[in-house]
Amino acid sequence: MPSIRVPSALRTFTGGNADVETTATTVRDAIADLDRRHPGIAARILDGSGAVKPFIRLFVGADEIGSLAGLDTQLTDRDEMSIVPAIAGGSDRA
Amino acid sequence: MTHAPVRATIVGAGGLGGPIALSLGAAGIELTIFDHDLVELSNLHRQIQFTAVDLGHPKATRLAGLVVSRGGKARGVVAKWRTPSELDGELAEYVAESDLIVDGSDDPETKFAVAGWAVANGRQYVIAAALRYGGNVMAGVPGVACYRCLFEEPADVPSCAEAGVLGPVVGAIGGAAAAIALGIVRGQRGLAGALLAFDDLRSVAEPRILKFAPRPGCPACMRAPISPLATPLRIAEGEPS
């Protein structure tokens, strides 16, 4: 079954779990499934119109979904979907 | 045959900037190091280039001094910028001759400004970030998808100071950024335009290499030179292995 790689910044929603399995067959449904089990996480990924927030990117395998079929990208049993947010960090300030 | 020295600018002299500067300086790259902070006691657990004697001194000049003490060439610039446009101006003033710019700053707006400046001026660049137990590194060269093709706009994301970072993580991410930077200046562009994501260095050391395409309408790419493909840079004789 497909898995979702959750970034550390969102693992507070998943009880610290980095990987969550899903029965969803598209990226859009995977986010909905994730949110059903971990309420509130979808609002950190999608904006009010249902689009991916501009500082979050979703990948299926090694490819960003923008180069695939967007949120309608199909997931197969062996796929890993990754949620990748922009992060800062390195010094206190620079 | 001796090549002209490669010049690089490093933005941020903290946890990421330290290992980046020491590595690139030791490889013979001439450095300009930008930062506007002073060394504080709370920095020392992860900014291991500094010791108690550095407390209260500018990070940029202290790190540059350390690079020089190890045989490298570096100058520190105690930067003044507070906004991306101010950073743009300072970069133009100080680093017009830099071949490569490496970001190890701690705020997303600076990362966007650095990447935007590099793209607009046809420079190669590396953006590094670390948070909690992991981080990511992106290398950019003219003609490939840029940082802003990936993340469209700066986010209100937590910094290390706010969310914390495991001390060794910045060393690991900074080291990876330095290695990729050295690869780029040697003309190795296999990772350009991809994001290396290190999820949790406590358990998995190998990054995932994530690919993305140029984004139509990307405001950074629209500022890029018309003929952006640059000649690969060469570092001086005695290239690092």
Short mmCIF file of C-alpha atoms in Angstrom, two decimals:
data_model
loop_
_atom_site.label_atom_id
_atom_site.label_comp_id
_atom_site.label_asym_id
_atom_site.label_seq_id
_atom_site.Cartn_x
_atom_site.Cartn_y
_atom_site.Cartn_z
CA MET A 1 0.00 0.00 0.00
CA PRO A 2 1.29 3.55 -0.67
CA SER A 3 3.03 5.40 2.12
CA ILE A 4 3.22 9.07 3.00
CA ARG A 5 6.47 10.54 4.26
CA VAL A 6 5.60 13.18 6.85
CA PRO A 7 8.18 15.95 7.51
CA SER A 8 9.34 16.51 11.06
CA ALA A 9 7.49 19.83 11.21
CA LEU A 10 4.15 18.00 10.80
CA ARG A 11 4.84 14.94 12.91
CA THR A 12 3.09 16.49 15.87
CA PHE A 13 -0.09 15.57 13.96
CA THR A 14 0.96 11.95 13.45
CA GLY A 15 2.14 11.21 16.95
CA GLY A 16 5.74 11.43 15.83
CA ASN A 17 5.37 8.92 13.02
CA ALA A 18 7.43 9.69 9.94
CA ASP A 19 5.66 7.22 7.67
CA VAL A 20 1.93 6.72 7.36
CA GLU A 21 0.34 4.12 5.11
CA THR A 22 -2.74 4.91 3.08
CA THR A 23 -5.24 3.07 0.93
CA ALA A 24 -5.76 6.17 -1.26
CA THR A 25 -5.19 5.94 -4.98
CA THR A 26 -4.46 9.62 -5.68
CA VAL A 27 -2.43 12.31 -3.95
CA ARG A 28 -5.58 14.30 -3.25
CA ASP A 29 -7.26 11.34 -1.59
CA ALA A 30 -4.11 10.54 0.36
CA ILE A 31 -4.17 13.99 1.95
CA ALA A 32 -7.85 13.59 2.77
CA ASP A 33 -7.17 10.16 4.26
CA LEU A 34 -4.29 11.59 6.28
CA ASP A 35 -6.53 14.33 7.59
CA ARG A 36 -9.26 11.90 8.58
CA ARG A 37 -6.82 10.06 10.79
CA HIS A 38 -4.82 13.09 11.88
CA PRO A 39 -7.25 16.01 11.89
CA GLY A 40 -5.83 19.39 11.01
CA ILE A 41 -2.85 18.24 8.96
CA ALA A 42 -4.49 18.96 5.59
CA ALA A 43 -4.84 22.62 6.51
CA ARG A 44 -1.08 22.77 6.82
CA ILE A 45 -0.64 21.39 3.31
CA LEU A 46 -3.50 22.87 1.28
CA ASP A 47 -4.90 26.38 1.17
CA GLY A 48 -8.56 27.32 1.39
CA SER A 49 -9.12 26.60 -2.27
CA GLY A 50 -7.63 23.13 -2.03
CA ALA A 51 -4.37 24.01 -3.78
CA VAL A 52 -0.98 23.08 -2.38
CA LYS A 53 0.43 25.93 -0.33
CA PRO A 54 3.27 27.82 -2.05
CA PHE A 55 5.88 26.79 0.52
CA ILE A 56 4.95 23.10 0.49
CA ARG A 57 5.79 20.65 -2.27
CA LEU A 58 4.48 17.13 -2.77
CA PHE A 59 6.50 14.41 -4.44
CA VAL A 60 5.62 10.92 -5.59
CA GLY A 61 8.81 8.97 -5.56
CA ALA A 62 11.47 11.42 -6.74
CA ASP A 63 9.16 13.60 -8.83
CA GLU A 64 7.28 16.73 -7.84
CA ILE A 65 3.59 16.33 -8.60
CA GLY A 66 3.59 19.46 -10.76
CA SER A 67 5.47 17.45 -13.36
CA LEU A 68 2.99 14.58 -12.98
CA ALA A 69 -0.76 15.05 -12.71
CA GLY A 70 -0.83 17.40 -9.75
CA LEU A 71 -3.14 16.40 -6.94
CA ASP A 72 -4.72 13.85 -9.28
CA THR A 73 -1.45 11.94 -9.57
CA GLN A 74 -2.14 8.24 -9.14
CA LEU A 75 -0.60 6.28 -6.31
CA THR A 76 0.26 2.64 -6.64
CA ASP A 77 1.01 0.16 -3.91
CA ARG A 78 4.73 0.74 -3.97
CA ASP A 79 4.67 4.54 -4.18
CA GLU A 80 6.01 6.80 -1.50
CA MET A 81 4.48 10.25 -1.38
CA SER A 82 6.57 12.92 0.35
CA ILE A 83 5.45 16.18 1.89
CA VAL A 84 8.35 18.64 1.75
CA PRO A 85 8.03 22.09 3.31
CA ALA A 86 10.43 24.98 2.87
CA ILE A 87 12.57 25.24 5.96
CA ALA A 88 15.04 27.78 7.24
CA GLY A 89 17.62 27.19 9.88
CA GLY A 90 21.33 27.09 10.42
CA SER A 91 22.07 30.00 12.68
CA ASP A 92 19.96 32.07 15.00
CA ARG A 93 19.75 34.71 12.36
CA ALA A 94 21.89 35.57 9.42
CA MET B 1 48.53 25.23 -15.48
CA THR B 2 47.01 27.42 -12.81
CA HIS B 3 43.41 28.53 -12.99
CA ALA B 4 42.04 31.79 -11.73
CA PRO B 5 40.85 31.39 -8.16
CA VAL B 6 37.19 30.69 -7.60
CA ARG B 7 35.42 33.21 -5.43
CA ALA B 8 32.43 32.35 -3.32
CA THR B 9 30.14 34.24 -1.02
CA ILE B 10 28.61 32.61 2.02
CA VAL B 11 25.53 34.20 3.55
CA GLY B 12 25.27 33.20 7.19
CA ALA B 13 28.20 32.39 9.47
CA GLY B 14 26.33 30.19 11.91
CA GLY B 15 25.77 26.47 12.19
CA LEU B 16 25.60 25.89 8.45
CA GLY B 17 27.95 28.67 7.40
CA GLY B 18 30.73 27.39 9.66
CA PRO B 19 31.34 24.01 8.02
CA ILE B 20 30.62 25.47 4.59
CA ALA B 21 33.25 28.20 5.03
CA LEU B 22 35.88 25.94 6.54
CA SER B 23 35.43 23.34 3.81
CA LEU B 24 35.40 25.75 0.88
CA GLY B 25 38.23 27.81 2.36
CA ALA B 26 40.37 24.69 2.77
CA ALA B 27 39.67 23.82 -0.87
CA GLY B 28 41.27 27.05 -2.01
CA ILE B 29 38.13 29.04 -2.71
CA GLU B 30 38.34 32.72 -1.83
CA LEU B 31 35.49 33.59 0.47
CA THR B 32 33.39 36.57 1.40
CA ILE B 33 31.34 35.75 4.48
CA PHE B 34 28.21 37.75 5.28
CA ASP B 35 26.43 37.85 8.62
CA HIS B 36 25.05 40.57 10.85
CA ASP B 37 25.03 38.76 14.19
CA LEU B 38 27.37 38.56 17.13
CA VAL B 39 28.44 35.26 18.68
CA GLU B 40 26.25 34.37 21.65
CA LEU B 41 26.63 31.70 24.31
CA SER B 42 23.49 29.94 23.07
CA ASN B 43 25.14 29.46 19.66
CA LEU B 44 28.08 27.39 20.79
CA HIS B 45 26.45 23.96 20.93
CA ARG B 46 25.88 23.92 17.20
CA GLN B 47 28.20 26.61 15.83
CA ILE B 48 31.31 24.73 16.74
CA GLN B 49 33.60 27.04 14.82
CA PHE B 50 33.25 29.46 17.74
CA THR B 51 34.50 29.25 21.30
CA ALA B 52 34.05 31.36 24.40
CA VAL B 53 36.70 33.81 23.23
CA ASP B 54 34.47 34.71 20.28
CA LEU B 55 31.50 35.75 22.41
CA GLY B 56 30.29 39.22 21.56
CA HIS B 57 32.30 39.44 18.34
CA PRO B 58 30.82 39.50 14.82
CA LYS B 59 30.34 36.02 13.43
CA ALA B 60 31.39 37.03 9.93
CA THR B 61 34.81 38.35 10.86
CA ARG B 62 35.53 35.63 13.42
CA LEU B 63 34.69 32.88 10.95
CA ALA B 64 36.74 34.59 8.24
CA GLY B 65 39.64 34.80 10.67
CA LEU B 66 39.39 31.09 11.36
CA VAL B 67 39.44 30.29 7.65
CA VAL B 68 42.55 32.47 7.25
CA SER B 69 44.23 30.84 10.25
CA ARG B 70 43.87 27.51 8.46
CA GLY B 71 45.55 28.81 5.33
CA GLY B 72 42.52 29.96 3.41
CA LYS B 73 41.52 33.33 2.02
CA ALA B 74 38.46 35.00 3.46
CA ARG B 75 37.01 38.31 4.47
CA GLY B 76 34.11 38.84 6.79
CA VAL B 77 31.44 41.43 6.10
CA VAL B 78 29.34 42.55 9.03
CA ALA B 79 26.24 42.96 6.96
CA LYS B 80 23.51 45.47 7.58
CA TRP B 81 20.60 44.13 5.62
CA ARG B 82 17.23 43.73 7.24
CA THR B 83 15.11 43.29 4.13
CA PRO B 84 15.61 41.24 0.98
CA SER B 85 16.03 44.39 -1.12
CA GLU B 86 18.76 45.61 1.24
CA LEU B 87 20.47 42.23 0.92
CA ASP B 88 20.22 42.53 -2.84
CA GLY B 89 22.05 45.84 -2.65
CA GLU B 90 24.75 44.53 -0.34
CA LEU B 91 25.36 41.50 -2.49
CA ALA B 92 25.72 43.71 -5.53
CA GLU B 93 28.17 45.92 -3.64
CA TYR B 94 30.40 43.23 -2.17
CA VAL B 95 30.14 40.09 -4.21
CA ALA B 96 29.84 41.15 -7.81
CA GLU B 97 32.89 39.05 -8.58
CA SER B 98 31.71 35.92 -6.81
CA ASP B 99 31.30 32.84 -8.95
CA LEU B 100 29.21 30.98 -6.42
CA ILE B 101 26.94 31.98 -3.56
CA VAL B 102 26.03 29.65 -0.73
CA ASP B 103 23.20 30.37 1.68
CA GLY B 104 23.34 29.13 5.25
CA SER B 105 21.02 31.74 6.68
CA ASP B 106 18.21 31.12 9.10
CA ASP B 107 15.25 32.81 7.52
CA PRO B 108 13.28 32.00 4.41
CA GLU B 109 13.20 35.53 3.02
CA THR B 110 16.99 35.62 2.94
CA LYS B 111 17.09 32.28 1.14
CA PHE B 112 14.70 33.59 -1.49
CA ALA B 113 16.72 36.80 -1.82
CA VAL B 114 19.99 34.90 -2.23
CA ALA B 115 18.53 32.52 -4.79
CA GLY B 116 16.85 35.40 -6.62
CA TRP B 117 20.07 37.40 -6.76
CA ALA B 118 22.01 34.39 -8.01
CA VAL B 119 19.49 33.59 -10.73
CA ALA B 120 19.23 37.22 -11.82
CA ASN B 121 22.99 37.49 -12.07
CA GLY B 122 23.64 34.12 -13.67
CA ARG B 123 25.53 32.68 -10.70
CA GLN B 124 25.69 29.20 -9.32
CA TYR B 125 24.28 28.81 -5.84
CA VAL B 126 23.54 26.39 -3.04
CA ILE B 127 20.76 26.85 -0.49
CA ALA B 128 21.07 24.89 2.76
CA ALA B 129 18.60 24.62 5.61
CA ALA B 130 18.40 22.57 8.79
CA LEU B 131 15.73 22.13 11.39
CA ARG B 132 15.30 19.67 14.23
CA TYR B 133 16.81 16.41 13.00
CA GLY B 134 17.11 17.00 9.28
CA GLY B 135 17.41 19.52 6.54
CA ASN B 136 17.70 20.03 2.85
CA VAL B 137 20.14 21.27 0.28
CA MET B 138 19.41 22.62 -3.17
CA ALA B 139 21.98 23.45 -5.81
CA GLY B 140 21.17 25.83 -8.61
CA VAL B 141 22.97 26.65 -11.83
CA PRO B 142 21.83 28.88 -14.66
CA GLY B 143 19.36 27.21 -16.94
CA VAL B 144 17.77 24.75 -14.51
CA ALA B 145 14.76 25.02 -12.21
CA CYS B 146 15.49 27.42 -9.37
CA TYR B 147 14.69 27.59 -5.68
CA ARG B 148 11.66 29.72 -6.40
CA CYS B 149 10.44 27.27 -9.01
CA LEU B 150 10.25 24.85 -6.10
CA PHE B 151 8.95 26.99 -3.26
CA GLU B 152 6.93 29.83 -4.66
CA GLU B 153 7.18 32.27 -1.81
CA PRO B 154 8.76 32.58 1.62
CA ALA B 155 6.80 30.85 4.32
CA ASP B 156 6.34 31.71 7.92
CA VAL B 157 8.36 28.70 8.98
CA PRO B 158 10.10 28.22 12.30
CA SER B 159 13.81 28.93 12.61
CA CYS B 160 16.34 26.88 14.57
CA ALA B 161 16.05 29.33 17.42
CA GLU B 162 12.29 28.75 17.50
CA ALA B 163 11.98 25.05 16.67
CA GLY B 164 15.40 23.81 17.71
CA VAL B 165 17.97 21.81 15.86
CA LEU B 166 20.17 18.95 16.96
CA GLY B 167 23.71 20.31 17.10
CA PRO B 168 25.38 17.78 14.75
CA VAL B 169 22.63 18.18 12.16
CA VAL B 170 23.86 21.59 11.04
CA GLY B 171 27.36 20.19 10.67
CA ALA B 172 26.09 17.36 8.49
CA ILE B 173 23.88 19.57 6.33
CA GLY B 174 26.60 22.20 6.05
CA GLY B 175 29.08 19.53 5.02
CA ALA B 176 26.71 18.23 2.37
CA ALA B 177 26.17 21.77 1.07
CA ALA B 178 29.92 22.33 0.87
CA ALA B 179 30.48 19.07 -0.99
CA ILE B 180 27.77 19.90 -3.49
CA ALA B 181 29.20 23.41 -3.92
CA LEU B 182 32.61 21.93 -4.69
CA GLY B 183 30.98 19.60 -7.18
CA ILE B 184 29.29 22.49 -8.92
CA VAL B 185 32.47 24.52 -9.26
CA ARG B 186 34.11 21.46 -10.79
CA GLY B 187 31.35 21.28 -13.36
CA GLN B 188 29.47 18.38 -11.78
CA ARG B 189 25.86 19.40 -12.23
CA GLY B 190 24.05 16.14 -11.71
CA LEU B 191 22.35 17.45 -8.58
CA ALA B 192 21.60 20.92 -9.92
CA GLY B 193 17.91 21.66 -9.87
CA ALA B 194 17.13 18.90 -7.37
CA LEU B 195 16.44 19.02 -3.67
CA LEU B 196 18.34 16.74 -1.35
CA ALA B 197 16.12 16.03 1.63
CA PHE B 198 17.66 14.62 4.81
CA ASP B 199 14.66 13.57 6.88
CA ASP B 200 16.11 12.47 10.17
CA LEU B 201 19.85 12.12 10.48
CA ARG B 202 19.49 10.16 13.71
CA SER B 203 18.23 7.19 11.75
CA VAL B 204 18.83 7.70 8.01
CA ALA B 205 21.96 9.38 6.70
CA GLU B 206 21.15 9.04 3.03
CA PRO B 207 19.17 11.86 1.44
CA ARG B 208 16.24 11.50 -0.90
CA ILE B 209 16.94 13.25 -4.18
CA LEU B 210 13.75 15.02 -5.24
CA LYS B 211 13.37 16.43 -8.72
CA PHE B 212 11.31 19.34 -9.92
CA ALA B 213 10.79 21.16 -13.17
CA PRO B 214 11.04 24.87 -14.01
CA ARG B 215 7.80 26.58 -13.05
CA PRO B 216 6.15 28.70 -15.75
CA GLY B 217 5.92 32.30 -14.59
CA CYS B 218 8.58 31.89 -11.90
CA PRO B 219 9.47 35.51 -11.00
CA ALA B 220 13.10 34.64 -10.28
CA CYS B 221 13.69 32.88 -13.59
CA MET B 222 12.11 35.82 -15.42
CA ARG B 223 15.00 37.96 -14.12
CA ALA B 224 17.61 35.54 -15.43
CA PRO B 225 20.00 36.46 -18.22
CA ILE B 226 18.84 35.47 -21.68
CA SER B 227 21.83 33.19 -22.26
CA PRO B 228 22.19 31.64 -18.84
CA LEU B 229 24.33 28.58 -19.46
CA ALA B 230 27.62 29.37 -17.82
CA THR B 231 30.95 27.72 -18.38
CA PRO B 232 31.79 25.34 -15.54
CA LEU B 233 34.20 26.93 -13.12
CA ARG B 234 37.54 25.40 -12.35
CA ILE B 235 39.17 25.56 -8.98
CA ALA B 236 42.89 26.03 -8.54
CA GLU B 237 45.46 23.30 -9.01
CA GLY B 238 45.44 20.83 -6.16
CA GLU B 239 41.75 20.17 -6.40
CA PRO B 240 40.30 18.40 -3.40
CA SER B 241 39.62 14.72 -3.74
#
